[in-house]
Short mmCIF file of N, CA and C in Angstrom, two decimals:
data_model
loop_
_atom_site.label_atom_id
_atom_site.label_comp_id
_atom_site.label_asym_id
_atom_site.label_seq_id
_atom_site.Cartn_x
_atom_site.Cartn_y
_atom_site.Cartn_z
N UNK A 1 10.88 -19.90 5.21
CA UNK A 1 11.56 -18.62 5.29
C UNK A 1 10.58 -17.50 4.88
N UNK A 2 10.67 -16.63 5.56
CA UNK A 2 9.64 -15.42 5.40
C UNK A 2 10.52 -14.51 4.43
N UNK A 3 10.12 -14.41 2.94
CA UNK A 3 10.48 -13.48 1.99
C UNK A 3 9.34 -12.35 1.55
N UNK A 4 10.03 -11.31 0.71
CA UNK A 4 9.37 -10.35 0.44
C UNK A 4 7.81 -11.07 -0.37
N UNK A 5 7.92 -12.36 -1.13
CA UNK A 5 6.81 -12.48 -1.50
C UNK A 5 5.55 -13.31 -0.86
N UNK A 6 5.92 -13.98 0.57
CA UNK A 6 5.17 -14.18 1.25
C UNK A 6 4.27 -13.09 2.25
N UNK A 7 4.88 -11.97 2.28
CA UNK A 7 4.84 -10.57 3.04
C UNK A 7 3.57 -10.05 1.83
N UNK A 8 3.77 -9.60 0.32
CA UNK A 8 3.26 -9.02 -0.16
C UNK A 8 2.53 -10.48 -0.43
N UNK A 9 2.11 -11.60 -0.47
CA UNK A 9 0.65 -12.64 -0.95
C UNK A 9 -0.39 -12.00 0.23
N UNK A 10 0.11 -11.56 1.75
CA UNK A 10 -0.75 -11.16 2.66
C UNK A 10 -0.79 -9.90 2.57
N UNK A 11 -0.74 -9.09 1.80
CA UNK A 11 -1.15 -7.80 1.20
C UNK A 11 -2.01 -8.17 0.04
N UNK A 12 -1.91 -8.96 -1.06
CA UNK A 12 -2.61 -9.55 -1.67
C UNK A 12 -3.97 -9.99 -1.65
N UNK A 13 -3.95 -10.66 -0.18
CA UNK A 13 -4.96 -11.21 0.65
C UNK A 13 -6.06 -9.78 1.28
N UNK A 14 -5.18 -8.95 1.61
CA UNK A 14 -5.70 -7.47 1.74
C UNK A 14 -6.53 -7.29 0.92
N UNK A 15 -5.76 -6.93 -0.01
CA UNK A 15 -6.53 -6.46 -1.36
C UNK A 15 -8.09 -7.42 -2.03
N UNK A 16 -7.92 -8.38 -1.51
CA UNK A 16 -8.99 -8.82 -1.94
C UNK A 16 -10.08 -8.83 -1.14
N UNK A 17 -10.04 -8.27 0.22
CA UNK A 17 -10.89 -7.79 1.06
C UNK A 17 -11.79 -6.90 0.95
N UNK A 18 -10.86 -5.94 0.25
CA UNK A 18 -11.04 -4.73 -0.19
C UNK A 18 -11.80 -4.94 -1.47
N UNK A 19 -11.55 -5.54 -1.86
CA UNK A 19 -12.57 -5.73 -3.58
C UNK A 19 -13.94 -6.18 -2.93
N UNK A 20 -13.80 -7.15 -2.15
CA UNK A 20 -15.28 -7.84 -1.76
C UNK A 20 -16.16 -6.63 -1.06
N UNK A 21 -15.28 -5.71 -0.62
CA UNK A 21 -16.43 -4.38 0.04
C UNK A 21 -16.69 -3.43 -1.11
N UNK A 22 -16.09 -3.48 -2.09
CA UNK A 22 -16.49 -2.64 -3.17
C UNK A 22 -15.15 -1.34 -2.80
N UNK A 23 -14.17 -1.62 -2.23
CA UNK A 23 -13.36 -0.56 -2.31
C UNK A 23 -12.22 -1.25 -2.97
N UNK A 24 -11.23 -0.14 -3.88
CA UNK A 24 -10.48 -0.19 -4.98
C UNK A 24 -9.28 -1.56 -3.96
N UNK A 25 -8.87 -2.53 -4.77
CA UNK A 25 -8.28 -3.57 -4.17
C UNK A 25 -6.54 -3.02 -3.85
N UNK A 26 -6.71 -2.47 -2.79
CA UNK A 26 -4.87 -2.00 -2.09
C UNK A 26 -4.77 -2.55 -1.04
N UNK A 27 -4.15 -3.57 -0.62
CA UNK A 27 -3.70 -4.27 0.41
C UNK A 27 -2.68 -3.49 1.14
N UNK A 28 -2.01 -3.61 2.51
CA UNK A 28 -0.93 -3.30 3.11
C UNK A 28 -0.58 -4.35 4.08
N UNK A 29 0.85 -4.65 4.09
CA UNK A 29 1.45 -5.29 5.54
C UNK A 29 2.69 -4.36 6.08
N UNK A 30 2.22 -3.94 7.17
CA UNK A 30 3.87 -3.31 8.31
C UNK A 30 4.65 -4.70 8.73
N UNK A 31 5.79 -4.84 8.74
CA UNK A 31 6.79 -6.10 8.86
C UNK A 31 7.69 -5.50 10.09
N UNK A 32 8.54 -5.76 10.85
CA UNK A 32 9.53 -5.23 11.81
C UNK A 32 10.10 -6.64 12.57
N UNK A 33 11.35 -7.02 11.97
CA UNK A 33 12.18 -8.16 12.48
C UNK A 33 11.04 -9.75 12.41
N UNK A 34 10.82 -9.39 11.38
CA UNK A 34 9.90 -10.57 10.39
C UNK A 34 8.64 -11.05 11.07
N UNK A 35 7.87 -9.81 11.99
CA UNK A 35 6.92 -10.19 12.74
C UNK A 35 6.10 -9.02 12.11
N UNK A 36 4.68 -9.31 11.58
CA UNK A 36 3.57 -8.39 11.03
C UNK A 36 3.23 -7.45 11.92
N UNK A 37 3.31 -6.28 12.37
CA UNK A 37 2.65 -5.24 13.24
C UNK A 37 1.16 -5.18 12.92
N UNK A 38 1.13 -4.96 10.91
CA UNK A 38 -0.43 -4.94 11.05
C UNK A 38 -0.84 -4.69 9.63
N UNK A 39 -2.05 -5.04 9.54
CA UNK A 39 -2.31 -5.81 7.97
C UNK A 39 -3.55 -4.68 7.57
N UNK A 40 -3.84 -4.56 6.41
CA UNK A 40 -5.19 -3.25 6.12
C UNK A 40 -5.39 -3.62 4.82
N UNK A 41 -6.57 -3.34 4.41
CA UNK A 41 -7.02 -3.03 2.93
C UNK A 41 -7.58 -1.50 2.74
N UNK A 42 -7.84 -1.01 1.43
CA UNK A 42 -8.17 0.14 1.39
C UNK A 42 -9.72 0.26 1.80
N UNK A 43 -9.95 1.41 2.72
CA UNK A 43 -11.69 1.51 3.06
C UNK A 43 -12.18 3.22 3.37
N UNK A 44 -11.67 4.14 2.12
CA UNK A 44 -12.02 5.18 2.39
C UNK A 44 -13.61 5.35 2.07
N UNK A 45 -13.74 4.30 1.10
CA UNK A 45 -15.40 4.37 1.31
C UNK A 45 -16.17 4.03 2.46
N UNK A 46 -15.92 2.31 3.13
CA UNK A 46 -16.44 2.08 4.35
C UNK A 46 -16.42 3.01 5.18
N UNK A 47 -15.28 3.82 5.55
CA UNK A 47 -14.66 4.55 6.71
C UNK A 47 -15.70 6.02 6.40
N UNK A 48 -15.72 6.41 5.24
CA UNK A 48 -16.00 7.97 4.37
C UNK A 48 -15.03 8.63 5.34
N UNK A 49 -13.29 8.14 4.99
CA UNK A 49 -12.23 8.70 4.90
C UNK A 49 -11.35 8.65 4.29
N UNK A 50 -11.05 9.92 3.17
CA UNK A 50 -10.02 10.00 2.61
C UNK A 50 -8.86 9.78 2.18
N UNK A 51 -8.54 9.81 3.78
CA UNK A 51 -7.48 9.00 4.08
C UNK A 51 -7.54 7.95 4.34
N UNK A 52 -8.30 6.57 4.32
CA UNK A 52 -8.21 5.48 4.95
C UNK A 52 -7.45 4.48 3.63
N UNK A 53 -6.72 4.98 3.24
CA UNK A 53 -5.67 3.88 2.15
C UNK A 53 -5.35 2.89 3.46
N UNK A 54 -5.02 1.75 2.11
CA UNK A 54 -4.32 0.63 2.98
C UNK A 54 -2.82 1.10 3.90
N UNK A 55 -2.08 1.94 3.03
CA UNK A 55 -0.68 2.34 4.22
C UNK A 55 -0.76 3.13 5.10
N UNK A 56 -2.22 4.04 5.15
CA UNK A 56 -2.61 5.02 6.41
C UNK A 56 -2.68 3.95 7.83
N UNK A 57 -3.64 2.96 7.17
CA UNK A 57 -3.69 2.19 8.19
C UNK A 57 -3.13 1.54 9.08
N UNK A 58 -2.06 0.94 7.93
CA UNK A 58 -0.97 0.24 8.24
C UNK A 58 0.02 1.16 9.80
N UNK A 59 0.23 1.79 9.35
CA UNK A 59 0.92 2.94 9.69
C UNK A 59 0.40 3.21 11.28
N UNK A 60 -0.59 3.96 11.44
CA UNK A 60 -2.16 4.03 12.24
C UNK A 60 -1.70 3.01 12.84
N UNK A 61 -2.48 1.58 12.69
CA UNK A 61 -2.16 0.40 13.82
C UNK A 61 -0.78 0.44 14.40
N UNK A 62 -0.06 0.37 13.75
CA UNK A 62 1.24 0.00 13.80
C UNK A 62 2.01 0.90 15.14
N UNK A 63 1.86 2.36 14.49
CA UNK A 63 1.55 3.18 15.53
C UNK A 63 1.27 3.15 17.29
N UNK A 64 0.14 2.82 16.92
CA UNK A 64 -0.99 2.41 18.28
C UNK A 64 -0.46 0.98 19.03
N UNK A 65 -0.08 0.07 18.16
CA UNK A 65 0.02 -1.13 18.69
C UNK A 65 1.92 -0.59 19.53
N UNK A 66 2.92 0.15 18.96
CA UNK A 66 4.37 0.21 19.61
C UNK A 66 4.22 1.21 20.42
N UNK A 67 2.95 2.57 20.34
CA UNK A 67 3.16 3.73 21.44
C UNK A 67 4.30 4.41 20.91
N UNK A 68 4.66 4.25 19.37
CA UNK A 68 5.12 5.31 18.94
C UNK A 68 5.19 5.82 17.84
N UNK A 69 5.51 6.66 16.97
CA UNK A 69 4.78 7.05 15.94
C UNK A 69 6.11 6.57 14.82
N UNK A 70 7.25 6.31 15.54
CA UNK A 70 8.47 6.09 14.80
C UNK A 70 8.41 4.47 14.25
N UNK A 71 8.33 4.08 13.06
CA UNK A 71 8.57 2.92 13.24
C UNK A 71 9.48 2.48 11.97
N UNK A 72 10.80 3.02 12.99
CA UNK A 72 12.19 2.71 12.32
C UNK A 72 12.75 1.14 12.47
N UNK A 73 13.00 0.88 11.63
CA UNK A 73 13.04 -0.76 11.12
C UNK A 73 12.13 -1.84 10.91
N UNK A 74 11.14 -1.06 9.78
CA UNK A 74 9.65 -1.42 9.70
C UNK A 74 9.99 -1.54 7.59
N UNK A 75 9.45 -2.52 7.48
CA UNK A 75 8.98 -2.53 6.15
C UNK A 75 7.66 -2.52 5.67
N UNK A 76 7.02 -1.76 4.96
CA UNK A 76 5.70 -1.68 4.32
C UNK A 76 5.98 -2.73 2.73
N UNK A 77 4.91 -3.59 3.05
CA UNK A 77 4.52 -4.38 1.45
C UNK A 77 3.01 -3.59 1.51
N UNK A 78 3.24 -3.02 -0.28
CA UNK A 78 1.75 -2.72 -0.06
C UNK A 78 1.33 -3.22 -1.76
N UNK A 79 0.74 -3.50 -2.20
CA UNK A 79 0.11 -4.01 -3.79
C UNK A 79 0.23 -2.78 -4.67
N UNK A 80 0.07 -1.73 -4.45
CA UNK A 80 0.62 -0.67 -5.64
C UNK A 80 1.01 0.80 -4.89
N UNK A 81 1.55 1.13 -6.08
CA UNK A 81 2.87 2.25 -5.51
C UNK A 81 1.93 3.10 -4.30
N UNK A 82 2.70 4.18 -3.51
CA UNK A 82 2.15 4.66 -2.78
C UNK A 82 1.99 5.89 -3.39
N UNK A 83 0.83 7.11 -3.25
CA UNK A 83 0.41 8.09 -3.43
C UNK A 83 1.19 8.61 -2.51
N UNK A 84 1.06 10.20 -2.92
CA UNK A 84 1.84 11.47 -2.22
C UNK A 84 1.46 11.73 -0.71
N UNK A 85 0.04 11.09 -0.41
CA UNK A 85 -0.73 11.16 1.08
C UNK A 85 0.48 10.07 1.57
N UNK A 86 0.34 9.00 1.08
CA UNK A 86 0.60 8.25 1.71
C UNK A 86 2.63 7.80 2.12
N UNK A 87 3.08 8.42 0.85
CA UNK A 87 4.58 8.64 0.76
C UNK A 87 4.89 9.65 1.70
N UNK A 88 4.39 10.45 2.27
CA UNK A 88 4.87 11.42 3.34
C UNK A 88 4.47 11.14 4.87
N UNK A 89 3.48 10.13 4.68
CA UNK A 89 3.54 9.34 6.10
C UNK A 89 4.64 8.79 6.42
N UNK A 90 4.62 7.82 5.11
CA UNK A 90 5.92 7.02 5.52
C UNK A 90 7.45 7.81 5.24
N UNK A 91 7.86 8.61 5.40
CA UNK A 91 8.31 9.48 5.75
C UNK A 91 8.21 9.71 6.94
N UNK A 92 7.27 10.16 7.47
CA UNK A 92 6.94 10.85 8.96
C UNK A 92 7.54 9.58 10.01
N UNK A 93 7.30 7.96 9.64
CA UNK A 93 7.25 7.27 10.13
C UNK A 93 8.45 6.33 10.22
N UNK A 94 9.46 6.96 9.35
CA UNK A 94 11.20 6.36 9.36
C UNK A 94 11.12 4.99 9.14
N UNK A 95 9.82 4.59 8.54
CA UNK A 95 9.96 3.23 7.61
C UNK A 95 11.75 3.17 7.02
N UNK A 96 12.26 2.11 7.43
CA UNK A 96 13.23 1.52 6.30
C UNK A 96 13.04 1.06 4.95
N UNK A 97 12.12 0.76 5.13
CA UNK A 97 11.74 0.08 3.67
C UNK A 97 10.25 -0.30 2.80
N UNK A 98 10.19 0.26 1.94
CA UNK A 98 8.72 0.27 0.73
C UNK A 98 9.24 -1.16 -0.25
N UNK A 99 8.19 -2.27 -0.17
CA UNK A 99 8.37 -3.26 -0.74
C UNK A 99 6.38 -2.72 -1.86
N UNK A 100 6.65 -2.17 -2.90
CA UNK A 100 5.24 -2.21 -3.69
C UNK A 100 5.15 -3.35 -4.93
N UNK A 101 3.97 -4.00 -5.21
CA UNK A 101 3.90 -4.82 -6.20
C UNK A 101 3.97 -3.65 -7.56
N UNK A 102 2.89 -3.42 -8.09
CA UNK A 102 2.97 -2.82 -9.18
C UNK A 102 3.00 -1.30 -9.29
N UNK A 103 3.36 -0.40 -10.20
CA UNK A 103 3.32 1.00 -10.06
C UNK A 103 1.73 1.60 -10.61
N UNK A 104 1.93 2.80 -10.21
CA UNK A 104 0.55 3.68 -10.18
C UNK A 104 0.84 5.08 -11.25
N UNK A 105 0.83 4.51 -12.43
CA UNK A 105 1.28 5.84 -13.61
C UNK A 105 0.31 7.23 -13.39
N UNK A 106 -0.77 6.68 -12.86
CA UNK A 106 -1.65 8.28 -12.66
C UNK A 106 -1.19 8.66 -11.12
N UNK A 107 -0.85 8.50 -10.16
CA UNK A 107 -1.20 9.11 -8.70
C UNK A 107 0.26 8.39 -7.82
N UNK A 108 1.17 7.94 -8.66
CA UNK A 108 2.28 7.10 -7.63
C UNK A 108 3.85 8.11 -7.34
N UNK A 109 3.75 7.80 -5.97
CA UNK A 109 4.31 8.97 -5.35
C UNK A 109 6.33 8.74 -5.06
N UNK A 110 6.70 7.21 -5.80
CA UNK A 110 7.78 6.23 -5.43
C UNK A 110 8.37 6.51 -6.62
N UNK A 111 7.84 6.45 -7.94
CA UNK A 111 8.83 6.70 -9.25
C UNK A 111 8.43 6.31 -9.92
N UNK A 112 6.66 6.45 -10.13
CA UNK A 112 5.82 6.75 -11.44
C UNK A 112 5.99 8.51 -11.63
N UNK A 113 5.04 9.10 -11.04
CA UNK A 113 5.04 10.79 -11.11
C UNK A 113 5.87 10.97 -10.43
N UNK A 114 6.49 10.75 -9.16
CA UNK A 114 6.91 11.41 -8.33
C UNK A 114 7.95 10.34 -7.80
N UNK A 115 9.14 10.94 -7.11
CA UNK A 115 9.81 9.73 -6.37
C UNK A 115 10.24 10.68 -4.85
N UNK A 116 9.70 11.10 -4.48
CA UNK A 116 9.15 11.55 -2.78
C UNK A 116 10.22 10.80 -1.99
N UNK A 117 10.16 9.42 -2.04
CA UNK A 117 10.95 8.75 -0.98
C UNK A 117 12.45 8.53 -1.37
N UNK A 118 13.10 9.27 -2.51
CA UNK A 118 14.02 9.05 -2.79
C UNK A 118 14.51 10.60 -3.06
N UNK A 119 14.15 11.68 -2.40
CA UNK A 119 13.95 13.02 -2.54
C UNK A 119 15.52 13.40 -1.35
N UNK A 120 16.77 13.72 -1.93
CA UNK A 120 17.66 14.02 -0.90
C UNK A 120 17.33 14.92 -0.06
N UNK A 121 16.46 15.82 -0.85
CA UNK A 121 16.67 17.25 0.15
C UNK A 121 15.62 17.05 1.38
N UNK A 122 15.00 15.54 1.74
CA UNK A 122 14.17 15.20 2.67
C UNK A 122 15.19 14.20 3.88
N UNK A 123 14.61 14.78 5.05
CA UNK A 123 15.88 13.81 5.87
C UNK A 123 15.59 12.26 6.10
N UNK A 124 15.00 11.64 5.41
CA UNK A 124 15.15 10.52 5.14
C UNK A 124 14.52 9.81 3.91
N UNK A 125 15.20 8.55 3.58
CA UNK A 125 15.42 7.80 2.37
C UNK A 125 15.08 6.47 2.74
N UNK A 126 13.92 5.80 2.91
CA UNK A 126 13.92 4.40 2.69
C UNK A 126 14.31 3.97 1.26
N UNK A 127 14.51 2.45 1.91
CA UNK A 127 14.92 1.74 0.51
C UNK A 127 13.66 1.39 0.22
N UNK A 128 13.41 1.47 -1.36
CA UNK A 128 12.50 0.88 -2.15
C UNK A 128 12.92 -0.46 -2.90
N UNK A 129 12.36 -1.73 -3.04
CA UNK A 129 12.12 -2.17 -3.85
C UNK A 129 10.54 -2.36 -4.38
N UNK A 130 10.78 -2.92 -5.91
CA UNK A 130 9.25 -2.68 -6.11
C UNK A 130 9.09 -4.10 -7.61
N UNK A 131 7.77 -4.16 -7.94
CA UNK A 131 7.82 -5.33 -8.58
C UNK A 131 7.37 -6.67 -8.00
N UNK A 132 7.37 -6.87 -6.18
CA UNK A 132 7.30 -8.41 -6.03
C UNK A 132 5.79 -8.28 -6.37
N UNK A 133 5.50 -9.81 -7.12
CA UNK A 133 4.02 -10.37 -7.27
C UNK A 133 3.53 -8.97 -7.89
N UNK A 134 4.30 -8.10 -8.87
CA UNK A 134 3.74 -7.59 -9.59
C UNK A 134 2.47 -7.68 -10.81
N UNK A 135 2.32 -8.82 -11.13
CA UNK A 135 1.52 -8.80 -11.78
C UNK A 135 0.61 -9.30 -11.39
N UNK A 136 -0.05 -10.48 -10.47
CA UNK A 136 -0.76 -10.34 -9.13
C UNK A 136 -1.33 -8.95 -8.80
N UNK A 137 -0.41 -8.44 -8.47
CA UNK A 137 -1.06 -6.91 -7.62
C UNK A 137 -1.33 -5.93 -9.08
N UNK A 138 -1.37 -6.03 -10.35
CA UNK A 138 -1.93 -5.65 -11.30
C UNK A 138 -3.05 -5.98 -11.76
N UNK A 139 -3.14 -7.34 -11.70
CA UNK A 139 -4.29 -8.30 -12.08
C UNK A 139 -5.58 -8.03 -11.39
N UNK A 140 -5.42 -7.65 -10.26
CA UNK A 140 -6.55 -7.27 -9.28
C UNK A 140 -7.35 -6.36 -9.51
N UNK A 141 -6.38 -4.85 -9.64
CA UNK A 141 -6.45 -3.37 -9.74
C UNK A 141 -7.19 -3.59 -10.87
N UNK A 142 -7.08 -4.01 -11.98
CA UNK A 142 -7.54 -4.54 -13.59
C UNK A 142 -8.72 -5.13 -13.42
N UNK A 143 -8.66 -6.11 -12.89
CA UNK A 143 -10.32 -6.92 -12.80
C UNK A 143 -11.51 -6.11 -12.20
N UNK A 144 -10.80 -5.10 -10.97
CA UNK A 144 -11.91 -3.92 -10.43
C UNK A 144 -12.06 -3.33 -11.22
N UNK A 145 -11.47 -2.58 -11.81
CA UNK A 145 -11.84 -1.71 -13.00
C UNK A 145 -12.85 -2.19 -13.34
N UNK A 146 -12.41 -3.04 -14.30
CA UNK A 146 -12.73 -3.88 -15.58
C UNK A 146 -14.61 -4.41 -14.75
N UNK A 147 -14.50 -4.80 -14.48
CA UNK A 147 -16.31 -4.99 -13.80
C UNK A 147 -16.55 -3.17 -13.04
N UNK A 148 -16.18 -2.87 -12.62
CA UNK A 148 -17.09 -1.40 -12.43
C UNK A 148 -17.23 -0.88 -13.70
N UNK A 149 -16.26 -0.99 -14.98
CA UNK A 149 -17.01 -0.46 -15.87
C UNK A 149 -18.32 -1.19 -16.55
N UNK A 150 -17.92 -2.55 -16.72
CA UNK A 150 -18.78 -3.60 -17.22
C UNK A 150 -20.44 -2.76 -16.67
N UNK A 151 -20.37 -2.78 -15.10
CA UNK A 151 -21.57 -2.53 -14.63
C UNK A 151 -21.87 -1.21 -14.81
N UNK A 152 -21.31 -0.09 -14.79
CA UNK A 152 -21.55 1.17 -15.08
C UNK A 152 -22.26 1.20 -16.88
N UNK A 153 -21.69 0.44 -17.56
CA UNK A 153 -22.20 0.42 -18.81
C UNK A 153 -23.34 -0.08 -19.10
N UNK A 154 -23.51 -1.25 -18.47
CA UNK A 154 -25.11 -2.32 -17.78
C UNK A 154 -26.07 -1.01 -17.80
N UNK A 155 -26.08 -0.41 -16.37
CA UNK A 155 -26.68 0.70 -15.95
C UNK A 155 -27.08 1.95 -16.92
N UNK A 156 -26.58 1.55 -17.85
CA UNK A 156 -26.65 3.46 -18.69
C UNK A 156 -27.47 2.61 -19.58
N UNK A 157 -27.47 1.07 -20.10
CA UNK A 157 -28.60 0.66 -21.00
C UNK A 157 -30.07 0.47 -20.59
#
């Protein structure tokens, strides 16, 4: 059976893509009637775009692959909360549903700082849940850190 935490282990799988290129570990999967549209890790460094988060992408393919920009009855799993760039895509994009592993207390746009997608006075409301393989999708974010500083500190001796 295809559940929310088999959806977010291949966001998971993202994310660790993303670590091996040296960009911050954010996985994404687009879902629509339990078939993947399209899978991303974060690569605004590879790309030297700003925008290239894992849910731009997501979004982007997803996009390209239906020929339309709507992709109403679509679920996003992505490994941590979504930023304000990226919460107003999905918006733009009538996602039903934000499945995030862990939250983002500095920059999260779902209901750390901000709760954007749960904003009435916006004409639409996906459902959020949040938490699956949370600590997984913490553990990651933590270990990048945790060695870029290691090595940044290396470097200054």
């Amino acid at each position: 059976m295809l559940t929310d935490e088999y959806f977010m282990r291949i966001a998971l799988d993202e994310a660790g893509k993303a670590m091996e290129n040296g960009e911050v570990p954010i996985g994404a999967v687009l879902v629509r009637e339990g078939k993947i549209l399209a899978c991303a890790h974060n690569a605004p460094i590879s790309r030297k775009d700003p925008s290239a988060h894992a849910e731009m992408l997501v979004l982007r393919e997803a996009a390209r692959k239906t020929g339309n920009y709507r992709l109403t009855g679509a679920g996003l799993y992505v490994t941590l909360e979504p930023c304000v760039m990226c919460a107003g895509a999905i918006l733009q994009a009538r996602l039903s549903r934000v499945i995030f592993g862990c939250r983002d207390p500095k920059a999260g746009a779902v209901v750390s700082l901000y709760q954007i997608l749960n904003d009435s006075r916006l004409n639409h409301q996906p459902n959020v849940t949040e938490g699956i393989l949370g600590q997984e999708c913490g553990e990651i974010l933590s270990r990048f850190f945790k060695e870029k500083r290691i090595k940044a500190d290396s470097a200054v001796k």
